[in-house]
Coordinates of C-alpha atoms in Angstrom, one line a residue:
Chain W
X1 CA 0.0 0.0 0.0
X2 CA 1.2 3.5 -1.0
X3 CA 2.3 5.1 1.9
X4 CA 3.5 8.8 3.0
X5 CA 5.1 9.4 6.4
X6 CA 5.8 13.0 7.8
X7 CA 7.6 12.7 11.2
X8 CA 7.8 14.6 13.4
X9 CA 4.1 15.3 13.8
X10 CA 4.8 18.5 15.6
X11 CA 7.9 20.6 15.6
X12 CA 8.9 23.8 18.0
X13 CA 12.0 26.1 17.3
X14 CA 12.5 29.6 18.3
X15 CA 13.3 32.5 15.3
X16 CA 16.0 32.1 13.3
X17 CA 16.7 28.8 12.8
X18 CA 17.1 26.7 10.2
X19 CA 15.2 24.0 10.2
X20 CA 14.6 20.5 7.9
X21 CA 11.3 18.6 7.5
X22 CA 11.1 15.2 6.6
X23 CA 8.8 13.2 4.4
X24 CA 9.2 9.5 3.3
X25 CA 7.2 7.4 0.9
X26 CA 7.1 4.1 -0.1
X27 CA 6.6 4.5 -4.1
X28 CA 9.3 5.1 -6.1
X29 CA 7.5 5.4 -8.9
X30 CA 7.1 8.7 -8.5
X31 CA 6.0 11.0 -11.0
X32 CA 6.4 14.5 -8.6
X33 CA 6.3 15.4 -5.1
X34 CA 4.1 18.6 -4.0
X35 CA 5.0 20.4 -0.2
X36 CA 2.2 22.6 0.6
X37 CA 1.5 24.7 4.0
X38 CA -1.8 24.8 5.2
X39 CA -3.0 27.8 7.6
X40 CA -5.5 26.3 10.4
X41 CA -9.1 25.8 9.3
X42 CA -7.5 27.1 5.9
X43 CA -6.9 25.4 2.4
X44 CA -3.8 24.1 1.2
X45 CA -1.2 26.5 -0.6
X46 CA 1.6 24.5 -2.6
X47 CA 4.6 25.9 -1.9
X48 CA 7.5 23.9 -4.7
X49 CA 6.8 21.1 -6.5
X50 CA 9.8 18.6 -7.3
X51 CA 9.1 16.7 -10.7
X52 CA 10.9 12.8 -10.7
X53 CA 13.8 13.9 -12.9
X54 CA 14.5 17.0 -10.5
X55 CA 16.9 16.6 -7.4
X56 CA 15.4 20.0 -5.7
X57 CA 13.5 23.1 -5.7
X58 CA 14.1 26.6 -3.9
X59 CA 11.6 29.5 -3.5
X60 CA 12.6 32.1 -1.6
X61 CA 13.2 30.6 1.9
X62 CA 12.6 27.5 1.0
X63 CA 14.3 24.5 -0.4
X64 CA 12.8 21.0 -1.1
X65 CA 14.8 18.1 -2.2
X66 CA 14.0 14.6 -3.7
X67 CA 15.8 11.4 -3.6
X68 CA 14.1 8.9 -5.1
X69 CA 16.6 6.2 -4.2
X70 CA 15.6 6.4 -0.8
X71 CA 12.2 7.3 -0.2
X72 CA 12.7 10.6 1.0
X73 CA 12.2 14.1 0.3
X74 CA 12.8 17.6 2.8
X75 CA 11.8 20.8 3.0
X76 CA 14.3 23.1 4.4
X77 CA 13.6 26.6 6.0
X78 CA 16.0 28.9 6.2
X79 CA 15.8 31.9 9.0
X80 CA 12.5 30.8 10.7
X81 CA 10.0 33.3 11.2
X82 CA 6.9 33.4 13.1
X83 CA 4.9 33.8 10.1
X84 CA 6.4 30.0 9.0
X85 CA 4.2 28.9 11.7
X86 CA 1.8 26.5 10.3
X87 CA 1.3 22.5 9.0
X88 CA 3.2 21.5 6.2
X89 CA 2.2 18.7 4.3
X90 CA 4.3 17.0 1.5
X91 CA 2.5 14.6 -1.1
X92 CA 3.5 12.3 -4.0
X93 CA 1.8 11.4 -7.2
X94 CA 3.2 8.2 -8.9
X95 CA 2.2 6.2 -11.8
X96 CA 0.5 3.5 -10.4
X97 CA -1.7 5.4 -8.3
X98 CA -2.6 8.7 -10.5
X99 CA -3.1 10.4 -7.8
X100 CA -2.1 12.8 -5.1
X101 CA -1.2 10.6 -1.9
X102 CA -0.9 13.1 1.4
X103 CA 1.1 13.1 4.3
X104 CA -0.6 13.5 8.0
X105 CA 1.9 17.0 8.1
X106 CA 4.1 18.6 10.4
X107 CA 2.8 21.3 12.6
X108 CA 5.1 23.5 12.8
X109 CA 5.5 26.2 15.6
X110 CA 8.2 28.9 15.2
X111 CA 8.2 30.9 18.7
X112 CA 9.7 34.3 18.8
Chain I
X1 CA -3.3 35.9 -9.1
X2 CA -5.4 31.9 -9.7
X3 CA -8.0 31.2 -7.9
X4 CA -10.4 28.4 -6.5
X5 CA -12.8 29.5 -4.7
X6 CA -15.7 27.9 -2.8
X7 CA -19.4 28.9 -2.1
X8 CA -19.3 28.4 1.2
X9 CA -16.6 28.7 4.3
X10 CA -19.2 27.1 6.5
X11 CA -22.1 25.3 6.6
X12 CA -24.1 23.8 9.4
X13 CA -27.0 21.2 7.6
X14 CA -29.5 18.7 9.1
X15 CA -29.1 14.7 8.6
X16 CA -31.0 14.2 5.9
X17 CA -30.8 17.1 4.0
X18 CA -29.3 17.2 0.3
X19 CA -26.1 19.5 0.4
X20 CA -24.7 21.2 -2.9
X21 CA -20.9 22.6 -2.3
X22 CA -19.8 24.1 -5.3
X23 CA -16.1 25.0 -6.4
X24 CA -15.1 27.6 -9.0
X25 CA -11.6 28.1 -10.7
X26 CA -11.1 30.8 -13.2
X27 CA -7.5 29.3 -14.6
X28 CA -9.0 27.2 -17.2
X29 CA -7.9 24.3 -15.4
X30 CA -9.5 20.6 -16.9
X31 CA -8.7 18.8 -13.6
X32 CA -10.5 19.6 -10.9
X33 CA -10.2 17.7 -7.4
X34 CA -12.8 17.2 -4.1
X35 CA -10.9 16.0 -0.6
X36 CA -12.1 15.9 2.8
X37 CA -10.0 16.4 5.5
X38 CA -10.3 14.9 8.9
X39 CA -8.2 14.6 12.2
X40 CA -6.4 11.4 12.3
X41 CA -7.0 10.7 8.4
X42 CA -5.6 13.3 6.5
X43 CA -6.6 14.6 3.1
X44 CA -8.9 11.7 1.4
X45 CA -9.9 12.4 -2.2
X46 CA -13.5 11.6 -2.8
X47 CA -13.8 12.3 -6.5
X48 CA -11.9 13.9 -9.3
X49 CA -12.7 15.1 -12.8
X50 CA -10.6 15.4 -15.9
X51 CA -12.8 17.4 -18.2
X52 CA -16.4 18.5 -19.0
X53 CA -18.8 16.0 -17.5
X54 CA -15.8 13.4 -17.0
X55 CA -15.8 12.2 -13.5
X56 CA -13.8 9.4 -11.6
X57 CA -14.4 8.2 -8.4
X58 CA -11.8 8.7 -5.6
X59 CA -10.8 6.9 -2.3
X60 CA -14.0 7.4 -0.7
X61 CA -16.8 8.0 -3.1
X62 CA -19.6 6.6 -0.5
X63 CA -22.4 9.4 -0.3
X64 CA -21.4 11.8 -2.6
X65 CA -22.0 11.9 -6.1
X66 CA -20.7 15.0 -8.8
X67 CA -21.5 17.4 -11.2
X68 CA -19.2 19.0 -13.6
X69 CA -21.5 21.0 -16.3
X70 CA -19.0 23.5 -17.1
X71 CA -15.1 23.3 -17.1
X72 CA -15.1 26.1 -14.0
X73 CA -17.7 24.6 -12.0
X74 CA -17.4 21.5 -10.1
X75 CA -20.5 20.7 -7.8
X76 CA -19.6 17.8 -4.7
X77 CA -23.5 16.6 -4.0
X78 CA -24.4 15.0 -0.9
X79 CA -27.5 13.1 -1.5
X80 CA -29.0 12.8 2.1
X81 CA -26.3 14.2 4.5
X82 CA -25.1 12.0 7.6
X83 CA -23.1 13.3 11.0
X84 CA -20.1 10.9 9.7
X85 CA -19.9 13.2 7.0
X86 CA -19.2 16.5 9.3
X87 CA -15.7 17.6 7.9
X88 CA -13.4 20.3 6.0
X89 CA -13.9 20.2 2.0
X90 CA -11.2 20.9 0.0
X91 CA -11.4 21.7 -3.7
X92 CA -8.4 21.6 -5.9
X93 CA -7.7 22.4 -9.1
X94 CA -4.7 21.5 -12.1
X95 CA -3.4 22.2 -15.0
X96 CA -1.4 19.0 -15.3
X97 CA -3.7 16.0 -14.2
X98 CA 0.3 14.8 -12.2
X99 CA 0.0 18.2 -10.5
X100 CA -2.7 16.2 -8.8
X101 CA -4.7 19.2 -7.4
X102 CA -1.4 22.3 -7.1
X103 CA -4.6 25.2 -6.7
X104 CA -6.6 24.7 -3.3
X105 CA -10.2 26.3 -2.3
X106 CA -10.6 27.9 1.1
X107 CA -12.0 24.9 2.1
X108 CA -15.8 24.7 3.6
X109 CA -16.7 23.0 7.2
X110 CA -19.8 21.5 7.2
X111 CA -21.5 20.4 10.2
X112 CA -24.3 17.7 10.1
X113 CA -26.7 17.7 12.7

């Protein structure tokens, strides 16, 4: 069964850090991975999307990588802010599934 | 700036009741996505739909059924609402059906009483 793992479920820092968020899956058939951030009782915003053939992705702040090999892909913050504060979610769409598999997220608490 | 937006950011219904949540992109998007989202589970996709009166059943169709009568309009249609289906609804939209849903609604929280 196609699975997605996000662990740590929750995750504290104060201000400034850099920080790493972790996402594992079990299909490496994968056609792209998607992190998006989701405000509470809010929808989903994607944030970078990694395609199969891509290693990572960078927006502003953020970097995302993908290794296939191992089942894993990160999203990486740079200079935490308090405005970072939210869940995270990371989700894969592979070949065999055709569709977008979530994640339970990461909440993520940056404390100033 | 894209957008998906959705009719309703809350909505508070009796069991029984037939419930109409509508989604609207204005990207020109041909996939077009409905999730729930509940504590514990995650994001579940409950149906999808690749074009113009194209639908596909998701993960959990059970209850629901669709409408997609024009490409910016997708309709999630619960027939006769039940408590178990109190949750946050997610639209999504795509370009790409891979993208798998990249453009989310605001989401609506329905309550069935």
């Amino acid at each position: 069964k196609q699975e997605v793992t996000q662990i740590p479920a929750a995750l504290s820092v104060p201000e400034g850090e850099n920080l790493v968020l972790n996402c594992s899956f079990t299909d490496s058939a994968i056609y792209n991975l998607q992190w998006f951030r989701q405000d509470p009782g809010k929808g989903l915003t994607s944030l970078l999307l990694i395609q199969s053939s891509q290693r990572e992705q960078t927006s502003g702040r953020l970097n995302a990588s993908l290794d296939k090999s191992s089942g894993r892909s990160t999203l990486y913050i740079a200079a935490s802010q308090p405005g970072d504060s939210a869940t995270y979610l990371c989700a894969e769409f592979t070949q065999g599934a055709q569709k977008l598999v979530f994640g339970q997220g990461t909440r993520l608490t940056i404390n100033p | 700036d894209v957008k998906v937006t959705q009719s309703s950011r809350y909505l508070v219904k009796r069991t029984g009741e037939k419930v109409f949540l509508e989604c609207v992109q204005d990207m020109d998007h041909e996939n077009m996505f409905w999730y729930r989202q509940d504590p514990g589970l995650g994001l579940r996709l409950i149906y999808f739909s690749y074009d113009v009166k194209m639908k596909e059943k998701g993960d959990i169709p059970e209850g629901y059924s669709v409408s997609r009568e024009k490409k910016e309009r997708f309709s999630l249609i619960l027939e006769s609402a039940s408590t178990n289906q109190t949750s946050m609804y997610l639209c999504a939209s795509s370009f790409h059906f891979a993208a798998g849903g990249g453009f989310f609604g605001p989401g609506t929280r329905l309550t069935v009483l």
